[in-house]
mmCIF file of C-alpha atoms and ligand atoms in Angstrom:
data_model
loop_
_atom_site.group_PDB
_atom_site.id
_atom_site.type_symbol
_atom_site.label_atom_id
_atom_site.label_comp_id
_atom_site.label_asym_id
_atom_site.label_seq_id
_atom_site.Cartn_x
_atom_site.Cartn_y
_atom_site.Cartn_z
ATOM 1 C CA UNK A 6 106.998 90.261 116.960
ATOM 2 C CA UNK A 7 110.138 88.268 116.966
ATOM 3 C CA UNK A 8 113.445 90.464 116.129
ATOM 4 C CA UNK A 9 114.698 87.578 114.260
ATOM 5 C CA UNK A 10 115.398 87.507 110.854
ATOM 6 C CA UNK A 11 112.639 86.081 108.570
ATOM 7 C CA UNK A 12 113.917 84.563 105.171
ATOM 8 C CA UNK A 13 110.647 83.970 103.240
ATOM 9 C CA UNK A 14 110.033 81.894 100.147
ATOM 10 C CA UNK A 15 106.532 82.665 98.495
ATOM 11 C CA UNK A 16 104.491 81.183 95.859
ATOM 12 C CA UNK A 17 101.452 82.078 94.246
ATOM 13 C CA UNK A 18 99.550 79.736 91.980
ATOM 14 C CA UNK A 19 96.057 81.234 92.032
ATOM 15 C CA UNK A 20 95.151 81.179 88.606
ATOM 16 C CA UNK A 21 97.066 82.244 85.403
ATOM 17 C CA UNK A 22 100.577 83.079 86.739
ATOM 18 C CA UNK A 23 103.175 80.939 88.576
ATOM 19 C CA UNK A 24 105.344 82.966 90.114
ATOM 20 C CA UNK A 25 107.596 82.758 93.370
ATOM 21 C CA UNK A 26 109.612 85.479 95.167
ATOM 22 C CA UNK A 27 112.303 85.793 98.302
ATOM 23 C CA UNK A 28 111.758 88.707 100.683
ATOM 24 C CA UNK A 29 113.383 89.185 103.699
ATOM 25 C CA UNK A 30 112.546 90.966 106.769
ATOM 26 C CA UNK A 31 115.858 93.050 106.970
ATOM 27 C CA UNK A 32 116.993 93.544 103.270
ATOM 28 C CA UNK A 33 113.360 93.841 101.438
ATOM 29 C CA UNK A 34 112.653 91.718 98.375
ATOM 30 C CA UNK A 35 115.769 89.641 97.001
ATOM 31 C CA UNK A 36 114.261 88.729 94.040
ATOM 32 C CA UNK A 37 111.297 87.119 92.329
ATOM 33 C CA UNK A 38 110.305 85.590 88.848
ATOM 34 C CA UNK A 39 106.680 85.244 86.985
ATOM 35 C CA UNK A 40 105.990 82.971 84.212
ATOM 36 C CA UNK A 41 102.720 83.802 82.609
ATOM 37 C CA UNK A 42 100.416 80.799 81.211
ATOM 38 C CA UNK A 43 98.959 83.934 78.654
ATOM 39 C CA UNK A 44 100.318 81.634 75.224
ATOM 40 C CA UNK A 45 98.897 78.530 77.201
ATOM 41 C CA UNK A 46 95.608 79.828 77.380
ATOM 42 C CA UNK A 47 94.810 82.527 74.702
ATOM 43 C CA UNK A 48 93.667 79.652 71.975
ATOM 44 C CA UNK A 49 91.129 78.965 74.278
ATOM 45 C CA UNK A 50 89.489 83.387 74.670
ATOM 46 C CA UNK A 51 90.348 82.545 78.690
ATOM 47 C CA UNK A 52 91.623 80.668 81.868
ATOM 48 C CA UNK A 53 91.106 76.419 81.363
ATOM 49 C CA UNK A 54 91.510 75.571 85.155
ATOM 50 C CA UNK A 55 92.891 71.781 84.598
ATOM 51 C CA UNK A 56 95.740 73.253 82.099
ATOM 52 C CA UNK A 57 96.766 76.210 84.799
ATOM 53 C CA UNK A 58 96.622 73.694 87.229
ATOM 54 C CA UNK A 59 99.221 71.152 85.184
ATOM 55 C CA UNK A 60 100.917 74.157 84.225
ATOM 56 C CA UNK A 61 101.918 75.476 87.691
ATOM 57 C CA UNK A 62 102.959 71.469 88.649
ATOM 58 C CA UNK A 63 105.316 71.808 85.542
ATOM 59 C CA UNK A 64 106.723 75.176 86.529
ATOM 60 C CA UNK A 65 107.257 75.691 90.326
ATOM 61 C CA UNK A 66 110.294 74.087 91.246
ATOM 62 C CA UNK A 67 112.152 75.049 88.259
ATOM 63 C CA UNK A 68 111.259 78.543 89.093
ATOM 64 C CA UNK A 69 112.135 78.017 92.771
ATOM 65 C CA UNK A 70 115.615 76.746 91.488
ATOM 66 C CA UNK A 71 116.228 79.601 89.341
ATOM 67 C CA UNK A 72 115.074 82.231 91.866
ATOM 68 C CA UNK A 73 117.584 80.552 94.346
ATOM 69 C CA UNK A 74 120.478 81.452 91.956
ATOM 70 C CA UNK A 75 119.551 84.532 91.092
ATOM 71 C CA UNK A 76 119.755 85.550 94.769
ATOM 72 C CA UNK A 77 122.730 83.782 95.468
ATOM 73 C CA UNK A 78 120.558 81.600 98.342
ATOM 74 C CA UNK A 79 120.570 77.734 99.547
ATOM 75 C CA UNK A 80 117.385 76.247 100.331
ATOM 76 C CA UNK A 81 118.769 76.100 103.865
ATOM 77 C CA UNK A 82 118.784 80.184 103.979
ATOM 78 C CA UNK A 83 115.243 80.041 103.833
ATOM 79 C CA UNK A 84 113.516 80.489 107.149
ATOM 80 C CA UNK A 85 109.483 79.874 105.893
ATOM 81 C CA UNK A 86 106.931 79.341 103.290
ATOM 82 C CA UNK A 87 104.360 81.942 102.413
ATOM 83 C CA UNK A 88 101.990 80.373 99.786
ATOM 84 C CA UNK A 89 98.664 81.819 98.371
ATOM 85 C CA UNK A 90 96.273 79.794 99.717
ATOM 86 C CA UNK A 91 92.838 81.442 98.057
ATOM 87 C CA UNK A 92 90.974 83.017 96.731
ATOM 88 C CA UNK A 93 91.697 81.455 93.359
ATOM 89 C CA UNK A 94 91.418 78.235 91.077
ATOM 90 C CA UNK A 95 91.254 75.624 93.754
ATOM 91 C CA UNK A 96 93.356 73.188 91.494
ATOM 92 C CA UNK A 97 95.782 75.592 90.887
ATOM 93 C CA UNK A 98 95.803 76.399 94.513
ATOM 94 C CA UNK A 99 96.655 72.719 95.706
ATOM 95 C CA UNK A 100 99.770 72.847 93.647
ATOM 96 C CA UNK A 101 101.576 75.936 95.427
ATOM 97 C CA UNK A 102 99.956 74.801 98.884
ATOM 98 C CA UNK A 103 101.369 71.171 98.266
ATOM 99 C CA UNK A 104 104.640 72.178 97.087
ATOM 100 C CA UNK A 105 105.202 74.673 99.538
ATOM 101 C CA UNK A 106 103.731 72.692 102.761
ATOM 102 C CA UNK A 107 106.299 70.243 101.614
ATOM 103 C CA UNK A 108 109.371 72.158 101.057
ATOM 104 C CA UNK A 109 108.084 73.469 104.321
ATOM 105 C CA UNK A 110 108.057 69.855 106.105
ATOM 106 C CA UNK A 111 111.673 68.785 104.854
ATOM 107 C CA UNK A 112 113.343 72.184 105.729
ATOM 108 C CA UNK A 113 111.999 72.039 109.048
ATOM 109 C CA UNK A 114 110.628 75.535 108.976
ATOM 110 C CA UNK A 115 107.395 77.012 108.934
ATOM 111 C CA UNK A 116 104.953 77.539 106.345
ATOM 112 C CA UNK A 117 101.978 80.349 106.334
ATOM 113 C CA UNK A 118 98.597 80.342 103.875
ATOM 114 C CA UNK A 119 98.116 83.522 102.536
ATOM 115 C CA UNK A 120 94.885 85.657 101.514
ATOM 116 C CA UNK A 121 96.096 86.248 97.805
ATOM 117 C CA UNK A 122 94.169 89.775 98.295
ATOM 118 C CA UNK A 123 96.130 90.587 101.875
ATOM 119 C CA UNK A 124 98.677 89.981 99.075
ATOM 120 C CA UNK A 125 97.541 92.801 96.254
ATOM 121 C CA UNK A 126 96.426 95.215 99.299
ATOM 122 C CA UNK A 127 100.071 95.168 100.546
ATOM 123 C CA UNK A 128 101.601 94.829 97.856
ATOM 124 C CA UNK A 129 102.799 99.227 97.984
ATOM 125 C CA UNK A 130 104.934 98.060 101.028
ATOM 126 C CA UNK A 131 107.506 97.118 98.796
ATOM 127 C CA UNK A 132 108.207 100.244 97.157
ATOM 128 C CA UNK A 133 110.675 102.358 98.032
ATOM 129 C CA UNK A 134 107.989 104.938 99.922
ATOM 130 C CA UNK A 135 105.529 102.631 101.320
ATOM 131 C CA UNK A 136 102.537 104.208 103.173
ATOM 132 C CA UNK A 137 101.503 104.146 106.293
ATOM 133 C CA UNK A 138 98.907 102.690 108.075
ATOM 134 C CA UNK A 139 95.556 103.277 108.366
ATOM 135 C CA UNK A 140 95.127 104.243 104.424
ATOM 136 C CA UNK A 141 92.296 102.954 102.255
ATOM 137 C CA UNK A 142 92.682 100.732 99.440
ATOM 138 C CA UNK A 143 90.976 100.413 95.953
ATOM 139 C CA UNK A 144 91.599 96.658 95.286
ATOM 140 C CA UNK A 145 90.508 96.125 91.362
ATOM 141 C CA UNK A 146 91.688 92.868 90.133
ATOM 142 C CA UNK A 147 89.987 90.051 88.333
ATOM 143 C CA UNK A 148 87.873 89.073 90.792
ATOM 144 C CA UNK A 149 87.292 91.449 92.989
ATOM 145 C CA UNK A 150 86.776 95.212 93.672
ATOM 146 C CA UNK A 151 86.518 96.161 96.835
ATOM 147 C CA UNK A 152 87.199 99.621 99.068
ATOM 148 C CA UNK A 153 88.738 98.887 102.028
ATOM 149 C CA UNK A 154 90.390 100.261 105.008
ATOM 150 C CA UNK A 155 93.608 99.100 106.118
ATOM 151 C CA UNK A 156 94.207 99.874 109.995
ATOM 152 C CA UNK A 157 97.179 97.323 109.693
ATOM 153 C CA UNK A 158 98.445 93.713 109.026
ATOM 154 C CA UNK A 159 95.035 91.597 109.142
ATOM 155 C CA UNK A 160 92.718 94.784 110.136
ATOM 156 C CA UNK A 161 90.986 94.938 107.373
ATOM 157 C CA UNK A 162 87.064 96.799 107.057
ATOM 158 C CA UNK A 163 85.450 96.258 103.455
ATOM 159 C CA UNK A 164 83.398 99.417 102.604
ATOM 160 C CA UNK A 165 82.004 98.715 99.643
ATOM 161 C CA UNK A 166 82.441 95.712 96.728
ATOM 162 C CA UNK A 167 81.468 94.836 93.568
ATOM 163 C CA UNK A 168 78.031 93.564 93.678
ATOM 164 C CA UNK A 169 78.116 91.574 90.093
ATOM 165 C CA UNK A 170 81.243 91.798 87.738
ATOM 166 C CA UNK A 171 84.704 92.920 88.980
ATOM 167 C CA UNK A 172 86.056 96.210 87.269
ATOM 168 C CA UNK A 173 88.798 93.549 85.411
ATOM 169 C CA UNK A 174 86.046 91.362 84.975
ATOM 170 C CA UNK A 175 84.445 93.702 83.124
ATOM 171 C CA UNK A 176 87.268 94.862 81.267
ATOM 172 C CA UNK A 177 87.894 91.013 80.066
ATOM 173 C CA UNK A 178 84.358 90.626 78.777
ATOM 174 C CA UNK A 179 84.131 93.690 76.866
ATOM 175 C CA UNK A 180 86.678 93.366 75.141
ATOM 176 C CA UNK A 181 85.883 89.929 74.358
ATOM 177 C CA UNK A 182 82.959 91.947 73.005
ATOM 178 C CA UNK A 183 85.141 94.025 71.107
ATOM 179 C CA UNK A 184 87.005 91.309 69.328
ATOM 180 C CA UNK A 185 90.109 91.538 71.810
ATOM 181 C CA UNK A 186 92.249 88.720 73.107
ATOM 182 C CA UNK A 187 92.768 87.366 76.412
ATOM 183 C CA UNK A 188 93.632 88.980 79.049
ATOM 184 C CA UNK A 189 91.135 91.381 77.598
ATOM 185 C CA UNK A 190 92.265 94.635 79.873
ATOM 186 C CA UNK A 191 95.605 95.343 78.705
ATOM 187 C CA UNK A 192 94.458 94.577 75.248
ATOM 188 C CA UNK A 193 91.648 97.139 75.783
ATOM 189 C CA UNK A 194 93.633 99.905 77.257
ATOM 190 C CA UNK A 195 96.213 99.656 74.227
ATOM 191 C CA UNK A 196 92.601 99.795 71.937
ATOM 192 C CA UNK A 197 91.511 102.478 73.751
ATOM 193 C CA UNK A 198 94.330 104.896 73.021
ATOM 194 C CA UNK A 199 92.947 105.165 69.428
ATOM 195 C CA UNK A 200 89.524 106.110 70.867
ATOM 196 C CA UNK A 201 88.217 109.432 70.303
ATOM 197 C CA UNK A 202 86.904 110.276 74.144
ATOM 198 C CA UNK A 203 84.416 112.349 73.353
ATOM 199 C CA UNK A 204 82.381 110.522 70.961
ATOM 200 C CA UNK A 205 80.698 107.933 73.479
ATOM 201 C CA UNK A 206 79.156 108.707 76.797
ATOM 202 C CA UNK A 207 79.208 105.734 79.265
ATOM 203 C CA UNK A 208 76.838 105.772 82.742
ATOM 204 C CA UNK A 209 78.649 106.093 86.050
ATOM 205 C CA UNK A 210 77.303 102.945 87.657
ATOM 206 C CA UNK A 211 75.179 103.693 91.131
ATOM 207 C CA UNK A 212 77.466 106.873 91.821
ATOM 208 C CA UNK A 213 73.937 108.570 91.486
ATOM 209 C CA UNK A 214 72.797 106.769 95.193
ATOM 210 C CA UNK A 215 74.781 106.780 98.771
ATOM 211 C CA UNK A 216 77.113 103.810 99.297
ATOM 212 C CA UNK A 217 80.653 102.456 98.209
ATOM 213 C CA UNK A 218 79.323 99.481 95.995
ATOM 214 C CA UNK A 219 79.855 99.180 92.557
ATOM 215 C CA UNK A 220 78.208 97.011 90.008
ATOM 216 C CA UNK A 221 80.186 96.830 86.834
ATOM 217 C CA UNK A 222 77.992 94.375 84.605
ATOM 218 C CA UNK A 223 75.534 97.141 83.229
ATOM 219 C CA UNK A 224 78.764 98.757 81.188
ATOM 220 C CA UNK A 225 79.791 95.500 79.119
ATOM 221 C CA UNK A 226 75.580 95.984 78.487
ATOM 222 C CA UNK A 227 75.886 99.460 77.547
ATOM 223 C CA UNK A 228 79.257 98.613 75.136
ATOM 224 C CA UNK A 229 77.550 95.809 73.266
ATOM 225 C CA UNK A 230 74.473 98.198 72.333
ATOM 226 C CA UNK A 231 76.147 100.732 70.888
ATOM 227 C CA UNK A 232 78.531 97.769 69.243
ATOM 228 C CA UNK A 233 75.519 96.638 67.205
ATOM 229 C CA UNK A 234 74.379 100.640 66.787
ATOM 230 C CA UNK A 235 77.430 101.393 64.482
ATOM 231 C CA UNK A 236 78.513 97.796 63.424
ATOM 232 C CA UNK A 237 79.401 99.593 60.363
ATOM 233 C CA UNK A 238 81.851 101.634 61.604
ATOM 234 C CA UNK A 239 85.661 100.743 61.789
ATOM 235 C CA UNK A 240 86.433 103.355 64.474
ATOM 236 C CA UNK A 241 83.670 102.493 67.106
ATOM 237 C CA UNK A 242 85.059 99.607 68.586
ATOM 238 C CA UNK A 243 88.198 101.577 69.704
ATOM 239 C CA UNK A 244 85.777 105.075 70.645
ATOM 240 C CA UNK A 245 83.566 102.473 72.565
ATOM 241 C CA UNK A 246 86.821 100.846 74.536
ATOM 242 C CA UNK A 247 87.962 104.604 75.177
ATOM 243 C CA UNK A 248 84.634 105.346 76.499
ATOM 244 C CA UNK A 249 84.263 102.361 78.587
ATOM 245 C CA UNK A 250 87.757 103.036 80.167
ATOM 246 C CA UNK A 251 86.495 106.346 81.113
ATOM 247 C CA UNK A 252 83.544 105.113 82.599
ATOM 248 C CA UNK A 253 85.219 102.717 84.907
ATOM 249 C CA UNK A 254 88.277 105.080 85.885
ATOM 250 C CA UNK A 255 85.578 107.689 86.403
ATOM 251 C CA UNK A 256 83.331 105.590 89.044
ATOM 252 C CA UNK A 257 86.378 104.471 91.247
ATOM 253 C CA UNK A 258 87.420 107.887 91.412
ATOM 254 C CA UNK A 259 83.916 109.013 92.354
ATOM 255 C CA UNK A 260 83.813 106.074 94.822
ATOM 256 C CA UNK A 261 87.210 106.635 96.413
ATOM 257 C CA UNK A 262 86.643 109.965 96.751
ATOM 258 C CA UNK A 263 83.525 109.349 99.014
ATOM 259 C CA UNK A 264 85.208 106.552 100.938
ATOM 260 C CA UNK A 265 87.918 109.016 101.687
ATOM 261 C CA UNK A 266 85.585 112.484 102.714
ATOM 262 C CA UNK A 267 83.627 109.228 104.589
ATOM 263 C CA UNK A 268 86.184 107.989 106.959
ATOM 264 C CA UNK A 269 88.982 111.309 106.493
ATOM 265 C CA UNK A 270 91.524 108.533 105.810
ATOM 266 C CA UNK A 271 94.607 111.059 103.633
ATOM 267 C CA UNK A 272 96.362 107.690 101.800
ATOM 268 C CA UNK A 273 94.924 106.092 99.160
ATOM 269 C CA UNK A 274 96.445 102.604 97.934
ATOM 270 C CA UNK A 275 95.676 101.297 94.755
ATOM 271 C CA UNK A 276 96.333 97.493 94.018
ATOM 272 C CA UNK A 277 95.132 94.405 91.709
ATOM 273 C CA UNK A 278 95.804 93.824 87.716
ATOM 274 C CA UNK A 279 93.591 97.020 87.360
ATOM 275 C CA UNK A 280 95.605 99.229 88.847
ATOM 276 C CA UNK A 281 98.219 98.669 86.023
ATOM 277 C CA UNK A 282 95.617 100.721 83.989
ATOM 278 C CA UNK A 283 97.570 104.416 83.106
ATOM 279 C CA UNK A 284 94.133 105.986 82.792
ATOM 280 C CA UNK A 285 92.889 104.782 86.136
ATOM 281 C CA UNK A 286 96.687 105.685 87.800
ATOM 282 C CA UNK A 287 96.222 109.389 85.873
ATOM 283 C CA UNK A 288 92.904 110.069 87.172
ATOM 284 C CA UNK A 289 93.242 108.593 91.295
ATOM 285 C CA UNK A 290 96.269 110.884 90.818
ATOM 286 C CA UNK A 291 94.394 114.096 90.041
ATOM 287 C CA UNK A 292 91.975 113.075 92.505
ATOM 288 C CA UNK A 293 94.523 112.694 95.119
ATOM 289 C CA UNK A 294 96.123 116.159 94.398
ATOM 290 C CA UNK A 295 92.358 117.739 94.566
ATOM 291 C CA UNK A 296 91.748 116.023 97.628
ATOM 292 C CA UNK A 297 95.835 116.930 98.680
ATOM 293 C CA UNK A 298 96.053 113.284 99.777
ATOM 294 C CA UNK A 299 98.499 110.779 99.118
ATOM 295 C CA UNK A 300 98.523 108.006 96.443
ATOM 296 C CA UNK A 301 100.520 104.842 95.842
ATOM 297 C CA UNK A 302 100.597 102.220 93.608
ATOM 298 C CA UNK A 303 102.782 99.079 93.102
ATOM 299 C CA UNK A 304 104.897 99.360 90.023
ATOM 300 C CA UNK A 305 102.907 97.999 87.077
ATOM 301 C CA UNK A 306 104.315 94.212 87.384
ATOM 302 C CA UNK A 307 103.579 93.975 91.153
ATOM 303 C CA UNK A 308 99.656 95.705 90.260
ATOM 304 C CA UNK A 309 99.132 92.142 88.508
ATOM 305 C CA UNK A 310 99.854 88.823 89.784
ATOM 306 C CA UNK A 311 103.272 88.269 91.752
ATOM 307 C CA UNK A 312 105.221 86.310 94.320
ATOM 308 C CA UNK A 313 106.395 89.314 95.850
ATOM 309 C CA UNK A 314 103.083 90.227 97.548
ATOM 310 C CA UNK A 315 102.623 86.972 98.965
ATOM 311 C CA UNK A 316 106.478 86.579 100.367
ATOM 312 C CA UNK A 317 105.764 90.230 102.067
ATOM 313 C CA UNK A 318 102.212 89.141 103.423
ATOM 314 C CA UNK A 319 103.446 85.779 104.616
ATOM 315 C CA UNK A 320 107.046 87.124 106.163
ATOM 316 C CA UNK A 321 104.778 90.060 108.085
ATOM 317 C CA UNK A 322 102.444 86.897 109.659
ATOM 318 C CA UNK A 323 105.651 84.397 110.282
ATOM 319 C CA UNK A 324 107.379 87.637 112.161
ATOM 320 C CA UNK A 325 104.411 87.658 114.233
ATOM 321 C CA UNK A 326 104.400 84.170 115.126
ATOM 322 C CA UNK A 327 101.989 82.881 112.548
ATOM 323 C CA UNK A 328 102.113 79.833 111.198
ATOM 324 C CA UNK A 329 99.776 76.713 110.014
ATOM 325 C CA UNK A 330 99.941 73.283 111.117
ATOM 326 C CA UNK A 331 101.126 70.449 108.177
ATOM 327 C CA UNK A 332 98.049 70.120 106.999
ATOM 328 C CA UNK A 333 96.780 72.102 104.598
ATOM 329 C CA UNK A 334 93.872 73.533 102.590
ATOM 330 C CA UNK A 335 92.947 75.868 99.643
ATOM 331 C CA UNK A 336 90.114 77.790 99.405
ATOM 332 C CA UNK A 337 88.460 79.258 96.199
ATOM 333 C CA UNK A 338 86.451 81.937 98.188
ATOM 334 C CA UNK A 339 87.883 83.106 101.355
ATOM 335 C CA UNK A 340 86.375 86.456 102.899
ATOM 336 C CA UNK A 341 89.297 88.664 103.938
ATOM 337 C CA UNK A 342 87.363 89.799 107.071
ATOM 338 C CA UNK A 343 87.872 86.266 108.516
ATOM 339 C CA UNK A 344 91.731 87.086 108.791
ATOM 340 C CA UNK A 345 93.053 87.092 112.040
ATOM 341 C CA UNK A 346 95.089 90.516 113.280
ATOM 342 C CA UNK A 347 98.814 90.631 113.530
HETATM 343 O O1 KG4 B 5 95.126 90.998 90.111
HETATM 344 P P1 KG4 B 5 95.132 90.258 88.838
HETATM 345 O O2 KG4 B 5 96.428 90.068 88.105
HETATM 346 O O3 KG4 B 5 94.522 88.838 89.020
HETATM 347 C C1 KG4 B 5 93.456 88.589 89.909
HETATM 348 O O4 KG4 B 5 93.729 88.435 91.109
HETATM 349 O O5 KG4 B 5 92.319 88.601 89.418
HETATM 350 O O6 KG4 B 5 94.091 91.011 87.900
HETATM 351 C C2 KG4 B 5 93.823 90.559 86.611
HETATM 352 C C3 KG4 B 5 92.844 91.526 85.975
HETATM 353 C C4 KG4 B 5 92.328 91.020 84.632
HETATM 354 O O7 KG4 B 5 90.929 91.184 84.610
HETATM 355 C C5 KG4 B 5 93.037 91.945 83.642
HETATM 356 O O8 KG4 B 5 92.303 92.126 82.445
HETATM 357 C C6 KG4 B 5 93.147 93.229 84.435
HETATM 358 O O9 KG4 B 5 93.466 92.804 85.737
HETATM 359 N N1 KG4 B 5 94.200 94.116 83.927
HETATM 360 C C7 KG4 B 5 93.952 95.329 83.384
HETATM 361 C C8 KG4 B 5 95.209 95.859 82.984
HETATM 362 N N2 KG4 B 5 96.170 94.947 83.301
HETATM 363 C C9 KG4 B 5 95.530 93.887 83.876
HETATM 364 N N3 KG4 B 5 92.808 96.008 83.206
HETATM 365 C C10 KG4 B 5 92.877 97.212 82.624
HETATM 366 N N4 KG4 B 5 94.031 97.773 82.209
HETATM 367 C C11 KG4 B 5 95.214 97.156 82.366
HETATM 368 N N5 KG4 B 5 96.342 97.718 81.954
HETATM 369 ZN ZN1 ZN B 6 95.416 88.790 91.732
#
């Protein structure tokens, strides 16, 4: 570790979201702006990588220039480049790793590729009472969902992942199901709050066998069928989206809880577009207080895609001397256990 300050730029341009951020090592985040592609994308039910992709070329800089004002920063007052580097859209990924290697190269400084899920999983250090390592995280975004324990920067142990759909996987497709637009989750949370919860009973996916994997693809299964069962009925589609919430929310609690009695870590993170979900917060929160552990989350706009994770991953790696050569590369899977330690 260097004791010198680190002034670090970060940009993520993984998929649906361009969105760039300043944190520094001694006064914390400085600021940060998102733009989401959601209008972009929403005629087409999801993502189009080649528009995201064209999208992000179109928005970057402009968001890099506004971001500068907004903190009152030069260019020159930036010390290094933290971009998300995968996993992600690998078009969409060349943009930030092209603009920021090159920003990088005429500054002079240097420029880091960052695990966009290093980002998500650290993404509680910015808060105001961060927790301390070791903790386990529940990481439940898009594409992933994964249990994992945190022993620091870059020491990383997965103990358990999805083994088909992603819980916000999941979430997207049944509500496409359900009629619902994209991005499906939010959409089927604000659905779900007109659900009566105890009409439906979803299964608890594998909770009734040993292990910490999940498999989320039976559920969107399970929702369709009873779909077609009352396709008559106005009121199922929000009873079934309550019911599926439930289910989810219910099986990460069940899992975290046995990750945590499994390795006696006492802090639980949550992080990852899912963990915006109230339901899910609510009910890791009871289970924390059972289990008279600690839980954090980010706030709700850090839980989804940000520049603020990345800048804070990136600035941890540049403090320790980390840094990548001028070339550079983008990878659209990238497992997290190939990270090296800090
Ligand atoms: O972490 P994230 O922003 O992007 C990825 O890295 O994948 O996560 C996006 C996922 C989407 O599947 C979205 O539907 C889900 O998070 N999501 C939610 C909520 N907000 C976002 N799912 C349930 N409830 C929410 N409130
Ligand atoms: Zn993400």
């Amino acid at each position: 570790m260097t004791d010198k300050n680190q002034c670090t730029l970060g940009i993520e341009t993984s998929c649906d979201e361009t969105a760039v951020a300043i944190y520094d090592s001694r006064a914390g985040l400085l600021a940060h702006e998102v733009y989401s592609q959601i209008a972009l994308h929403a005629p087409y039910g999801g993502v189009v990588p080649e528009l995201a992709s064209r999208d992000h070329i179109r928005k970057t800089l402009p968001l890099v220039r506004s971001l500068l004002e907004k903190s009152k920063l030069a260019l020159t007052d930036i010390t290094g480049i933290a971009y998300t580097a995968g996993p992600g859209l690998v078009g969409a990924l060349l943009v930030g790793a092209a603009i920021g290697r090159s920003l990088a190269f005429a500054l002079k400084i240097p420029a880091i590729a960052v695990h966009h899920m290093e980002g998500h999983l650290l993404a509680p250090m910015l808060e105001a009472e961060p927790p301390t390592f070791p903790f386990l995280a529940l990481l439940v975004s898009g594409g992933h969902t994964q249990l994992v324990q945190v022993d620091g920067v870059g020491r990383y142990t997965v103990l358990g992942e999805s083994l088909d759909d992603a819980a916000g996987e999941a979430f997207d497709k049944t509500a496409k199901m359900l009629g619902l637009p994209y991005p499906g989750g939010p959409a089927l949370a604000k659905l779900a709050q007109q659900g009566n919860p105890a009409r439906f009973v979803f299964p608890r996916p594998m909770t009734d066998r040993p292990g910490l994997d999940f498999s989320f693809s039976g559920l969107k299964t399970f929702a369709l069928t009873t779909l077609k069962e009352h396709a008559d009925d106005p009121q199922a589609r929000a009873d079934i989206a309550v019911a599926f919430e439930i289910a989810v929310a219910e099986t990460l609690a069940i899992k975290c809880r046995r990750a945590m009695e499994q390795t006696g870590l006492q802090r639980l993170v949550i992080a990852g577009g899912v963990g915006a979900n109230q339901r899910l917060r609510q009910r890791l929160t009871q289970l924390a207080e059972q289990l008279k552990a600690q839980v954090y989350y980010p706030r709700p706009e850090f839980c989804t895609d940000n520049a603020a994770m990345i800048a804070y991953a990136g600035c941890q790696r540049l403090l320790a001397g980390q840094h990548e050569a001028a070339a550079f590369h983008a990878r659209a899977r990238w497992p997290m256990s190939e990270l090296p330690a800090v």
